[in-house]
């Protein structure tokens, strides 16, 4: 016969362990979280033809939420170089987006290095299609630093490592 006074606490402990394991196995890895944050930034920067002012304002808020305070951009970054608050950088990106008919920001060759407990470095090739100067593609090798704040990965620095020329 099973003693219920002993079985119930053991069952509760077993269920708690199972719940923790299920949560850990189901939660995305820090590398996947960094990649998702980079995708969110690319989506927010992108602009479809015919975008409304309301959509542009929503994207500007979305862009600002991707950055730590302050955010620094170094290297060959043109008017975006320097230290900014998230709102300042989002406003500069919004002005660039307003001068563009359509934009598509994407990345390839992503490698993520997590430095416990709350820092990461992401290296990737960025591709910007469209822009104020026309439909040409611009490629940059980028190294981004992120830090984790309140469970979210936020970009704290971008280094433009190399501007890639077209053949």
PDB file of N, CA and C in Angstrom, residues 34-142:
ATOM      1  N   UNK A  34      19.470  36.176 -29.821  1.00  0.00           N
ATOM      2  CA  UNK A  34      20.223  37.250 -30.479  1.00  0.00           C
ATOM      3  C   UNK A  34      19.850  37.311 -31.960  1.00  0.00           C
ATOM      4  N   UNK A  35      19.773  36.158 -32.612  1.00  0.00           N
ATOM      5  CA  UNK A  35      19.379  36.130 -34.024  1.00  0.00           C
ATOM      6  C   UNK A  35      17.973  36.697 -34.208  1.00  0.00           C
ATOM      7  N   UNK A  36      17.062  36.359 -33.323  1.00  0.00           N
ATOM      8  CA  UNK A  36      15.695  36.881 -33.411  1.00  0.00           C
ATOM      9  C   UNK A  36      15.683  38.396 -33.235  1.00  0.00           C
ATOM     10  N   UNK A  37      16.540  38.912 -32.357  1.00  0.00           N
ATOM     11  CA  UNK A  37      16.603  40.362 -32.150  1.00  0.00           C
ATOM     12  C   UNK A  37      17.132  41.053 -33.400  1.00  0.00           C
ATOM     13  N   UNK A  38      18.135  40.448 -34.044  1.00  0.00           N
ATOM     14  CA  UNK A  38      18.673  41.011 -35.279  1.00  0.00           C
ATOM     15  C   UNK A  38      17.614  40.989 -36.380  1.00  0.00           C
ATOM     16  N   UNK A  39      16.850  39.909 -36.471  1.00  0.00           N
ATOM     17  CA  UNK A  39      15.758  39.844 -37.455  1.00  0.00           C
ATOM     18  C   UNK A  39      14.707  40.921 -37.178  1.00  0.00           C
ATOM     19  N   UNK A  40      14.402  41.139 -35.903  1.00  0.00           N
ATOM     20  CA  UNK A  40      13.423  42.167 -35.540  1.00  0.00           C
ATOM     21  C   UNK A  40      13.912  43.552 -35.962  1.00  0.00           C
ATOM     22  N   UNK A  41      15.207  43.818 -35.776  1.00  0.00           N
ATOM     23  CA  UNK A  41      15.761  45.105 -36.202  1.00  0.00           C
ATOM     24  C   UNK A  41      15.685  45.247 -37.718  1.00  0.00           C
ATOM     25  N   UNK A  42      16.048  44.200 -38.446  1.00  0.00           N
ATOM     26  CA  UNK A  42      15.976  44.241 -39.912  1.00  0.00           C
ATOM     27  C   UNK A  42      14.548  44.497 -40.381  1.00  0.00           C
ATOM     28  N   UNK A  43      13.594  43.824 -39.758  1.00  0.00           N
ATOM     29  CA  UNK A  43      12.191  44.020 -40.127  1.00  0.00           C
ATOM     30  C   UNK A  43      11.734  45.444 -39.837  1.00  0.00           C
ATOM     31  N   UNK A  44      12.177  46.003 -38.711  1.00  0.00           N
ATOM     32  CA  UNK A  44      11.768  47.351 -38.336  1.00  0.00           C
ATOM     33  C   UNK A  44      12.377  48.405 -39.255  1.00  0.00           C
ATOM     34  N   UNK A  45      13.605  48.190 -39.706  1.00  0.00           N
ATOM     35  CA  UNK A  45      14.266  49.156 -40.591  1.00  0.00           C
ATOM     36  C   UNK A  45      13.685  49.096 -42.001  1.00  0.00           C
ATOM     37  N   UNK A  46      13.263  47.926 -42.434  1.00  0.00           N
ATOM     38  CA  UNK A  46      12.728  47.764 -43.785  1.00  0.00           C
ATOM     39  C   UNK A  46      11.515  48.640 -44.041  1.00  0.00           C
ATOM     40  N   UNK A  47      11.312  48.967 -45.301  1.00  0.00           N
ATOM     41  CA  UNK A  47      10.188  49.821 -45.684  1.00  0.00           C
ATOM     42  C   UNK A  47       9.601  49.324 -46.994  1.00  0.00           C
ATOM     43  N   UNK A  48       8.304  49.087 -46.983  1.00  0.00           N
ATOM     44  CA  UNK A  48       7.606  48.680 -48.200  1.00  0.00           C
ATOM     45  C   UNK A  48       7.123  49.926 -48.932  1.00  0.00           C
ATOM     46  N   UNK A  49       7.046  49.882 -50.265  1.00  0.00           N
ATOM     47  CA  UNK A  49       6.495  51.024 -50.996  1.00  0.00           C
ATOM     48  C   UNK A  49       5.069  51.301 -50.524  1.00  0.00           C
ATOM     49  N   UNK A  50       4.730  52.564 -50.371  1.00  0.00           N
ATOM     50  CA  UNK A  50       3.380  52.931 -49.956  1.00  0.00           C
ATOM     51  C   UNK A  50       3.138  52.831 -48.461  1.00  0.00           C
ATOM     52  N   UNK A  51       4.191  52.766 -47.673  1.00  0.00           N
ATOM     53  CA  UNK A  51       4.028  52.688 -46.223  1.00  0.00           C
ATOM     54  C   UNK A  51       3.352  53.954 -45.706  1.00  0.00           C
ATOM     55  N   UNK A  52       2.383  53.806 -44.808  1.00  0.00           N
ATOM     56  CA  UNK A  52       1.661  54.958 -44.264  1.00  0.00           C
ATOM     57  C   UNK A  52       2.447  55.596 -43.124  1.00  0.00           C
ATOM     58  N   UNK A  53       2.041  56.804 -42.745  1.00  0.00           N
ATOM     59  CA  UNK A  53       2.690  57.510 -41.644  1.00  0.00           C
ATOM     60  C   UNK A  53       2.507  56.762 -40.324  1.00  0.00           C
ATOM     61  N   UNK A  54       1.360  56.138 -40.137  1.00  0.00           N
ATOM     62  CA  UNK A  54       1.112  55.370 -38.912  1.00  0.00           C
ATOM     63  C   UNK A  54       2.051  54.164 -38.849  1.00  0.00           C
ATOM     64  N   UNK A  55       2.223  53.483 -39.968  1.00  0.00           N
ATOM     65  CA  UNK A  55       3.142  52.346 -40.011  1.00  0.00           C
ATOM     66  C   UNK A  55       4.573  52.800 -39.739  1.00  0.00           C
ATOM     67  N   UNK A  56       4.955  53.946 -40.303  1.00  0.00           N
ATOM     68  CA  UNK A  56       6.304  54.473 -40.092  1.00  0.00           C
ATOM     69  C   UNK A  56       6.528  54.811 -38.619  1.00  0.00           C
ATOM     70  N   UNK A  57       5.536  55.395 -37.961  1.00  0.00           N
ATOM     71  CA  UNK A  57       5.661  55.733 -36.541  1.00  0.00           C
ATOM     72  C   UNK A  57       5.788  54.469 -35.688  1.00  0.00           C
ATOM     73  N   UNK A  58       5.017  53.452 -36.017  1.00  0.00           N
ATOM     74  CA  UNK A  58       5.096  52.187 -35.271  1.00  0.00           C
ATOM     75  C   UNK A  58       6.471  51.549 -35.439  1.00  0.00           C
ATOM     76  N   UNK A  59       7.015  51.625 -36.643  1.00  0.00           N
ATOM     77  CA  UNK A  59       8.345  51.059 -36.877  1.00  0.00           C
ATOM     78  C   UNK A  59       9.412  51.844 -36.123  1.00  0.00           C
ATOM     79  N   UNK A  60       9.266  53.163 -36.042  1.00  0.00           N
ATOM     80  CA  UNK A  60      10.239  53.978 -35.306  1.00  0.00           C
ATOM     81  C   UNK A  60      10.275  53.562 -33.836  1.00  0.00           C
ATOM     82  N   UNK A  61       9.118  53.309 -33.245  1.00  0.00           N
ATOM     83  CA  UNK A  61       9.081  52.836 -31.856  1.00  0.00           C
ATOM     84  C   UNK A  61       9.722  51.464 -31.734  1.00  0.00           C
ATOM     85  N   UNK A  62       9.461  50.621 -32.712  1.00  0.00           N
ATOM     86  CA  UNK A  62      10.032  49.277 -32.718  1.00  0.00           C
ATOM     87  C   UNK A  62      11.553  49.333 -32.838  1.00  0.00           C
ATOM     88  N   UNK A  63      12.043  50.235 -33.661  1.00  0.00           N
ATOM     89  CA  UNK A  63      13.491  50.389 -33.838  1.00  0.00           C
ATOM     90  C   UNK A  63      14.143  50.807 -32.520  1.00  0.00           C
ATOM     91  N   UNK A  64      13.582  51.801 -31.852  1.00  0.00           N
ATOM     92  CA  UNK A  64      14.165  52.301 -30.606  1.00  0.00           C
ATOM     93  C   UNK A  64      14.234  51.215 -29.541  1.00  0.00           C
ATOM     94  N   UNK A  65      13.288  50.288 -29.546  1.00  0.00           N
ATOM     95  CA  UNK A  65      13.262  49.245 -28.517  1.00  0.00           C
ATOM     96  C   UNK A  65      14.359  48.199 -28.703  1.00  0.00           C
ATOM     97  N   UNK A  66      15.089  48.254 -29.806  1.00  0.00           N
ATOM     98  CA  UNK A  66      16.164  47.289 -30.062  1.00  0.00           C
ATOM     99  C   UNK A  66      17.505  47.726 -29.483  1.00  0.00           C
ATOM    100  N   UNK A  67      17.610  48.978 -29.015  1.00  0.00           N
ATOM    101  CA  UNK A  67      18.900  49.535 -28.630  1.00  0.00           C
ATOM    102  C   UNK A  67      19.027  49.774 -27.133  1.00  0.00           C
ATOM    103  N   UNK A  68      20.260  49.585 -26.639  1.00  0.00           N
ATOM    104  CA  UNK A  68      20.603  49.955 -25.264  1.00  0.00           C
ATOM    105  C   UNK A  68      20.862  51.458 -25.245  1.00  0.00           C
ATOM    106  N   UNK A  69      20.925  52.018 -24.061  1.00  0.00           N
ATOM    107  CA  UNK A  69      21.212  53.439 -23.927  1.00  0.00           C
ATOM    108  C   UNK A  69      22.529  53.593 -23.171  1.00  0.00           C
ATOM    109  N   UNK A  70      23.567  54.118 -23.810  1.00  0.00           N
ATOM    110  CA  UNK A  70      23.649  54.632 -25.175  1.00  0.00           C
ATOM    111  C   UNK A  70      23.968  53.513 -26.167  1.00  0.00           C
ATOM    112  N   UNK A  71      23.789  53.834 -27.428  1.00  0.00           N
ATOM    113  CA  UNK A  71      24.164  52.943 -28.526  1.00  0.00           C
ATOM    114  C   UNK A  71      25.274  53.649 -29.294  1.00  0.00           C
ATOM    115  N   UNK A  72      26.340  52.920 -29.584  1.00  0.00           N
ATOM    116  CA  UNK A  72      27.475  53.511 -30.292  1.00  0.00           C
ATOM    117  C   UNK A  72      27.659  52.819 -31.633  1.00  0.00           C
ATOM    118  N   UNK A  73      27.928  53.627 -32.661  1.00  0.00           N
ATOM    119  CA  UNK A  73      28.187  53.092 -33.995  1.00  0.00           C
ATOM    120  C   UNK A  73      29.545  53.617 -34.435  1.00  0.00           C
ATOM    121  N   UNK A  74      30.449  52.693 -34.778  1.00  0.00           N
ATOM    122  CA  UNK A  74      31.819  53.048 -35.142  1.00  0.00           C
ATOM    123  C   UNK A  74      32.148  52.497 -36.520  1.00  0.00           C
ATOM    124  N   UNK A  75      33.172  53.072 -37.130  1.00  0.00           N
ATOM    125  CA  UNK A  75      33.589  52.625 -38.456  1.00  0.00           C
ATOM    126  C   UNK A  75      32.964  53.503 -39.525  1.00  0.00           C
ATOM    127  N   UNK A  76      32.927  52.988 -40.736  1.00  0.00           N
ATOM    128  CA  UNK A  76      32.390  53.744 -41.871  1.00  0.00           C
ATOM    129  C   UNK A  76      30.868  53.701 -41.850  1.00  0.00           C
ATOM    130  N   UNK A  77      30.284  54.511 -40.969  1.00  0.00           N
ATOM    131  CA  UNK A  77      28.833  54.502 -40.782  1.00  0.00           C
ATOM    132  C   UNK A  77      28.176  55.799 -41.217  1.00  0.00           C
ATOM    133  N   UNK A  78      28.932  56.687 -41.863  1.00  0.00           N
ATOM    134  CA  UNK A  78      28.360  57.927 -42.373  1.00  0.00           C
ATOM    135  C   UNK A  78      27.676  58.739 -41.283  1.00  0.00           C
ATOM    136  N   UNK A  79      26.461  59.224 -41.554  1.00  0.00           N
ATOM    137  CA  UNK A  79      25.778  60.094 -40.587  1.00  0.00           C
ATOM    138  C   UNK A  79      25.323  59.367 -39.322  1.00  0.00           C
ATOM    139  N   UNK A  80      25.409  58.055 -39.312  1.00  0.00           N
ATOM    140  CA  UNK A  80      24.972  57.296 -38.141  1.00  0.00           C
ATOM    141  C   UNK A  80      26.095  57.077 -37.129  1.00  0.00           C
ATOM    142  N   UNK A  81      27.332  57.448 -37.463  1.00  0.00           N
ATOM    143  CA  UNK A  81      28.473  57.224 -36.570  1.00  0.00           C
ATOM    144  C   UNK A  81      28.339  58.068 -35.306  1.00  0.00           C
ATOM    145  N   UNK A  82      28.811  57.515 -34.189  1.00  0.00           N
ATOM    146  CA  UNK A  82      28.815  58.238 -32.924  1.00  0.00           C
ATOM    147  C   UNK A  82      27.988  57.547 -31.861  1.00  0.00           C
ATOM    148  N   UNK A  83      27.833  58.265 -30.727  1.00  0.00           N
ATOM    149  CA  UNK A  83      27.019  57.756 -29.611  1.00  0.00           C
ATOM    150  C   UNK A  83      25.652  58.416 -29.664  1.00  0.00           C
ATOM    151  N   UNK A  84      24.627  57.597 -29.464  1.00  0.00           N
ATOM    152  CA  UNK A  84      23.251  58.086 -29.556  1.00  0.00           C
ATOM    153  C   UNK A  84      22.410  57.488 -28.436  1.00  0.00           C
ATOM    154  N   UNK A  85      21.307  58.154 -28.141  1.00  0.00           N
ATOM    155  CA  UNK A  85      20.271  57.506 -27.344  1.00  0.00           C
ATOM    156  C   UNK A  85      19.442  56.670 -28.318  1.00  0.00           C
ATOM    157  N   UNK A  86      18.688  55.705 -27.824  1.00  0.00           N
ATOM    158  CA  UNK A  86      17.841  54.928 -28.734  1.00  0.00           C
ATOM    159  C   UNK A  86      16.874  55.799 -29.535  1.00  0.00           C
ATOM    160  N   UNK A  87      16.323  56.834 -28.905  1.00  0.00           N
ATOM    161  CA  UNK A  87      15.376  57.708 -29.621  1.00  0.00           C
ATOM    162  C   UNK A  87      16.072  58.515 -30.712  1.00  0.00           C
ATOM    163  N   UNK A  88      17.296  59.001 -30.426  1.00  0.00           N
ATOM    164  CA  UNK A  88      18.041  59.757 -31.441  1.00  0.00           C
ATOM    165  C   UNK A  88      18.341  58.892 -32.655  1.00  0.00           C
ATOM    166  N   UNK A  89      18.806  57.672 -32.407  1.00  0.00           N
ATOM    167  CA  UNK A  89      19.134  56.792 -33.522  1.00  0.00           C
ATOM    168  C   UNK A  89      17.881  56.390 -34.286  1.00  0.00           C
ATOM    169  N   UNK A  90      16.799  56.114 -33.578  1.00  0.00           N
ATOM    170  CA  UNK A  90      15.539  55.770 -34.248  1.00  0.00           C
ATOM    171  C   UNK A  90      15.059  56.936 -35.110  1.00  0.00           C
ATOM    172  N   UNK A  91      15.231  58.171 -34.630  1.00  0.00           N
ATOM    173  CA  UNK A  91      14.832  59.344 -35.412  1.00  0.00           C
ATOM    174  C   UNK A  91      15.701  59.489 -36.662  1.00  0.00           C
ATOM    175  N   UNK A  92      17.008  59.245 -36.535  1.00  0.00           N
ATOM    176  CA  UNK A  92      17.896  59.321 -37.702  1.00  0.00           C
ATOM    177  C   UNK A  92      17.527  58.253 -38.728  1.00  0.00           C
ATOM    178  N   UNK A  93      17.219  57.053 -38.260  1.00  0.00           N
ATOM    179  CA  UNK A  93      16.807  55.982 -39.174  1.00  0.00           C
ATOM    180  C   UNK A  93      15.473  56.329 -39.816  1.00  0.00           C
ATOM    181  N   UNK A  94      14.563  56.937 -39.048  1.00  0.00           N
ATOM    182  CA  UNK A  94      13.261  57.340 -39.598  1.00  0.00           C
ATOM    183  C   UNK A  94      13.437  58.375 -40.708  1.00  0.00           C
ATOM    184  N   UNK A  95      14.368  59.309 -40.531  1.00  0.00           N
ATOM    185  CA  UNK A  95      14.628  60.302 -41.593  1.00  0.00           C
ATOM    186  C   UNK A  95      15.177  59.623 -42.841  1.00  0.00           C
ATOM    187  N   UNK A  96      16.078  58.669 -42.658  1.00  0.00           N
ATOM    188  CA  UNK A  96      16.632  57.919 -43.789  1.00  0.00           C
ATOM    189  C   UNK A  96      15.525  57.133 -44.487  1.00  0.00           C
ATOM    190  N   UNK A  97      14.652  56.499 -43.706  1.00  0.00           N
ATOM    191  CA  UNK A  97      13.547  55.729 -44.279  1.00  0.00           C
ATOM    192  C   UNK A  97      12.600  56.644 -45.056  1.00  0.00           C
ATOM    193  N   UNK A  98      12.346  57.858 -44.524  1.00  0.00           N
ATOM    194  CA  UNK A  98      11.423  58.787 -45.182  1.00  0.00           C
ATOM    195  C   UNK A  98      11.947  59.221 -46.549  1.00  0.00           C
ATOM    196  N   UNK A  99      13.266  59.297 -46.692  1.00  0.00           N
ATOM    197  CA  UNK A  99      13.863  59.713 -47.962  1.00  0.00           C
ATOM    198  C   UNK A  99      13.972  58.562 -48.955  1.00  0.00           C
ATOM    199  N   UNK A 100      13.569  57.373 -48.543  1.00  0.00           N
ATOM    200  CA  UNK A 100      13.705  56.178 -49.381  1.00  0.00           C
ATOM    201  C   UNK A 100      12.337  55.685 -49.828  1.00  0.00           C
ATOM    202  N   UNK A 101      12.280  55.214 -51.062  1.00  0.00           N
ATOM    203  CA  UNK A 101      11.028  54.632 -51.547  1.00  0.00           C
ATOM    204  C   UNK A 101      10.768  53.274 -50.942  1.00  0.00           C
ATOM    205  N   UNK A 102      11.788  52.452 -50.892  1.00  0.00           N
ATOM    206  CA  UNK A 102      11.677  51.108 -50.322  1.00  0.00           C
ATOM    207  C   UNK A 102      13.043  50.706 -49.778  1.00  0.00           C
ATOM    208  N   UNK A 103      13.033  49.962 -48.696  1.00  0.00           N
ATOM    209  CA  UNK A 103      14.270  49.490 -48.069  1.00  0.00           C
ATOM    210  C   UNK A 103      14.112  48.034 -47.671  1.00  0.00           C
ATOM    211  N   UNK A 104      15.197  47.298 -47.784  1.00  0.00           N
ATOM    212  CA  UNK A 104      15.222  45.930 -47.277  1.00  0.00           C
ATOM    213  C   UNK A 104      16.584  45.706 -46.644  1.00  0.00           C
ATOM    214  N   UNK A 105      16.595  45.472 -45.344  1.00  0.00           N
ATOM    215  CA  UNK A 105      17.824  45.181 -44.618  1.00  0.00           C
ATOM    216  C   UNK A 105      17.806  43.704 -44.258  1.00  0.00           C
ATOM    217  N   UNK A 106      18.876  43.000 -44.625  1.00  0.00           N
ATOM    218  CA  UNK A 106      18.967  41.574 -44.313  1.00  0.00           C
ATOM    219  C   UNK A 106      20.395  41.259 -43.874  1.00  0.00           C
ATOM    220  N   UNK A 107      20.594  40.036 -43.396  1.00  0.00           N
ATOM    221  CA  UNK A 107      21.929  39.635 -42.965  1.00  0.00           C
ATOM    222  C   UNK A 107      22.180  38.186 -43.342  1.00  0.00           C
ATOM    223  N   UNK A 108      23.469  37.867 -43.498  1.00  0.00           N
ATOM    224  CA  UNK A 108      23.904  36.498 -43.767  1.00  0.00           C
ATOM    225  C   UNK A 108      25.148  36.231 -42.927  1.00  0.00           C
ATOM    226  N   UNK A 109      25.586  34.985 -42.938  1.00  0.00           N
ATOM    227  CA  UNK A 109      26.845  34.588 -42.290  1.00  0.00           C
ATOM    228  C   UNK A 109      26.906  35.004 -40.821  1.00  0.00           C
ATOM    229  N   UNK A 110      25.829  34.805 -40.102  1.00  0.00           N
ATOM    230  CA  UNK A 110      25.763  35.206 -38.699  1.00  0.00           C
ATOM    231  C   UNK A 110      26.501  34.214 -37.805  1.00  0.00           C
ATOM    232  N   UNK A 111      27.372  34.752 -36.956  1.00  0.00           N
ATOM    233  CA  UNK A 111      27.967  33.969 -35.871  1.00  0.00           C
ATOM    234  C   UNK A 111      27.723  34.741 -34.580  1.00  0.00           C
ATOM    235  N   UNK A 112      27.333  34.028 -33.546  1.00  0.00           N
ATOM    236  CA  UNK A 112      27.021  34.647 -32.261  1.00  0.00           C
ATOM    237  C   UNK A 112      27.912  34.032 -31.195  1.00  0.00           C
ATOM    238  N   UNK A 113      28.519  34.883 -30.405  1.00  0.00           N
ATOM    239  CA  UNK A 113      29.346  34.449 -29.277  1.00  0.00           C
ATOM    240  C   UNK A 113      28.727  35.025 -28.006  1.00  0.00           C
ATOM    241  N   UNK A 114      28.333  34.152 -27.104  1.00  0.00           N
ATOM    242  CA  UNK A 114      27.748  34.577 -25.835  1.00  0.00           C
ATOM    243  C   UNK A 114      28.859  34.656 -24.800  1.00  0.00           C
ATOM    244  N   UNK A 115      28.923  35.783 -24.105  1.00  0.00           N
ATOM    245  CA  UNK A 115      29.887  35.957 -23.019  1.00  0.00           C
ATOM    246  C   UNK A 115      29.087  36.116 -21.728  1.00  0.00           C
ATOM    247  N   UNK A 116      29.000  35.025 -20.985  1.00  0.00           N
ATOM    248  CA  UNK A 116      28.170  35.055 -19.776  1.00  0.00           C
ATOM    249  C   UNK A 116      28.608  36.171 -18.852  1.00  0.00           C
ATOM    250  N   UNK A 117      27.705  36.726 -18.096  1.00  0.00           N
ATOM    251  CA  UNK A 117      26.320  36.299 -18.050  1.00  0.00           C
ATOM    252  C   UNK A 117      25.397  37.067 -18.987  1.00  0.00           C
ATOM    253  N   UNK A 118      25.751  38.289 -19.371  1.00  0.00           N
ATOM    254  CA  UNK A 118      24.758  39.142 -20.033  1.00  0.00           C
ATOM    255  C   UNK A 118      25.278  39.865 -21.264  1.00  0.00           C
ATOM    256  N   UNK A 119      26.287  39.337 -21.941  1.00  0.00           N
ATOM    257  CA  UNK A 119      26.825  40.009 -23.124  1.00  0.00           C
ATOM    258  C   UNK A 119      26.944  39.038 -24.281  1.00  0.00           C
ATOM    259  N   UNK A 120      26.875  39.588 -25.489  1.00  0.00           N
ATOM    260  CA  UNK A 120      27.014  38.775 -26.696  1.00  0.00           C
ATOM    261  C   UNK A 120      27.649  39.621 -27.792  1.00  0.00           C
ATOM    262  N   UNK A 121      28.304  38.939 -28.723  1.00  0.00           N
ATOM    263  CA  UNK A 121      28.829  39.571 -29.927  1.00  0.00           C
ATOM    264  C   UNK A 121      28.255  38.828 -31.117  1.00  0.00           C
ATOM    265  N   UNK A 122      27.726  39.585 -32.065  1.00  0.00           N
ATOM    266  CA  UNK A 122      27.184  38.998 -33.295  1.00  0.00           C
ATOM    267  C   UNK A 122      27.980  39.557 -34.464  1.00  0.00           C
ATOM    268  N   UNK A 123      28.481  38.673 -35.301  1.00  0.00           N
ATOM    269  CA  UNK A 123      29.207  39.086 -36.508  1.00  0.00           C
ATOM    270  C   UNK A 123      28.406  38.604 -37.703  1.00  0.00           C
ATOM    271  N   UNK A 124      28.241  39.493 -38.692  1.00  0.00           N
ATOM    272  CA  UNK A 124      27.409  39.145 -39.836  1.00  0.00           C
ATOM    273  C   UNK A 124      27.711  40.065 -41.005  1.00  0.00           C
ATOM    274  N   UNK A 125      27.207  39.677 -42.163  1.00  0.00           N
ATOM    275  CA  UNK A 125      27.256  40.526 -43.345  1.00  0.00           C
ATOM    276  C   UNK A 125      25.872  41.132 -43.515  1.00  0.00           C
ATOM    277  N   UNK A 126      25.809  42.451 -43.528  1.00  0.00           N
ATOM    278  CA  UNK A 126      24.534  43.154 -43.686  1.00  0.00           C
ATOM    279  C   UNK A 126      24.377  43.586 -45.139  1.00  0.00           C
ATOM    280  N   UNK A 127      23.148  43.498 -45.625  1.00  0.00           N
ATOM    281  CA  UNK A 127      22.843  43.922 -46.993  1.00  0.00           C
ATOM    282  C   UNK A 127      21.661  44.878 -46.937  1.00  0.00           C
ATOM    283  N   UNK A 128      21.860  46.081 -47.469  1.00  0.00           N
ATOM    284  CA  UNK A 128      20.797  47.071 -47.550  1.00  0.00           C
ATOM    285  C   UNK A 128      20.451  47.270 -49.012  1.00  0.00           C
ATOM    286  N   UNK A 129      19.214  46.971 -49.352  1.00  0.00           N
ATOM    287  CA  UNK A 129      18.722  47.183 -50.719  1.00  0.00           C
ATOM    288  C   UNK A 129      17.795  48.381 -50.706  1.00  0.00           C
ATOM    289  N   UNK A 130      17.948  49.223 -51.717  1.00  0.00           N
ATOM    290  CA  UNK A 130      17.145  50.434 -51.780  1.00  0.00           C
ATOM    291  C   UNK A 130      17.900  51.568 -51.124  1.00  0.00           C
ATOM    292  N   UNK A 131      17.172  52.555 -50.653  1.00  0.00           N
ATOM    293  CA  UNK A 131      17.804  53.679 -49.983  1.00  0.00           C
ATOM    294  C   UNK A 131      17.577  54.967 -50.735  1.00  0.00           C
ATOM    295  N   UNK A 132      18.068  56.047 -50.162  1.00  0.00           N
ATOM    296  CA  UNK A 132      17.858  57.372 -50.727  1.00  0.00           C
ATOM    297  C   UNK A 132      18.606  57.569 -52.039  1.00  0.00           C
ATOM    298  N   UNK A 133      19.696  56.825 -52.240  1.00  0.00           N
ATOM    299  CA  UNK A 133      20.509  57.007 -53.441  1.00  0.00           C
ATOM    300  C   UNK A 133      20.110  56.092 -54.586  1.00  0.00           C
ATOM    301  N   UNK A 134      19.071  55.307 -54.420  1.00  0.00           N
ATOM    302  CA  UNK A 134      18.645  54.438 -55.511  1.00  0.00           C
ATOM    303  C   UNK A 134      18.601  52.987 -55.114  1.00  0.00           C
ATOM    304  N   UNK A 135      18.398  52.117 -56.099  1.00  0.00           N
ATOM    305  CA  UNK A 135      18.159  50.711 -55.801  1.00  0.00           C
ATOM    306  C   UNK A 135      19.411  49.862 -55.586  1.00  0.00           C
ATOM    307  N   UNK A 136      20.600  50.447 -55.592  1.00  0.00           N
ATOM    308  CA  UNK A 136      21.815  49.649 -55.439  1.00  0.00           C
ATOM    309  C   UNK A 136      21.862  48.966 -54.079  1.00  0.00           C
ATOM    310  N   UNK A 137      22.561  47.842 -54.053  1.00  0.00           N
ATOM    311  CA  UNK A 137      22.768  47.105 -52.814  1.00  0.00           C
ATOM    312  C   UNK A 137      24.041  47.603 -52.141  1.00  0.00           C
ATOM    313  N   UNK A 138      24.011  47.681 -50.826  1.00  0.00           N
ATOM    314  CA  UNK A 138      25.187  48.037 -50.038  1.00  0.00           C
ATOM    315  C   UNK A 138      25.469  46.890 -49.077  1.00  0.00           C
ATOM    316  N   UNK A 139      26.721  46.439 -49.046  1.00  0.00           N
ATOM    317  CA  UNK A 139      27.125  45.330 -48.178  1.00  0.00           C
ATOM    318  C   UNK A 139      28.138  45.830 -47.156  1.00  0.00           C
ATOM    319  N   UNK A 140      27.992  45.380 -45.922  1.00  0.00           N
ATOM    320  CA  UNK A 140      28.920  45.737 -44.855  1.00  0.00           C
ATOM    321  C   UNK A 140      29.163  44.511 -43.983  1.00  0.00           C
ATOM    322  N   UNK A 141      30.412  44.328 -43.576  1.00  0.00           N
ATOM    323  CA  UNK A 141      30.701  43.353 -42.526  1.00  0.00           C
ATOM    324  C   UNK A 141      30.544  44.089 -41.205  1.00  0.00           C
ATOM    325  N   UNK A 142      29.760  43.519 -40.312  1.00  0.00           N
ATOM    326  CA  UNK A 142      29.397  44.203 -39.074  1.00  0.00           C
ATOM    327  C   UNK A 142      29.688  43.307 -37.873  1.00  0.00           C
TER     328      UNK A 142
END
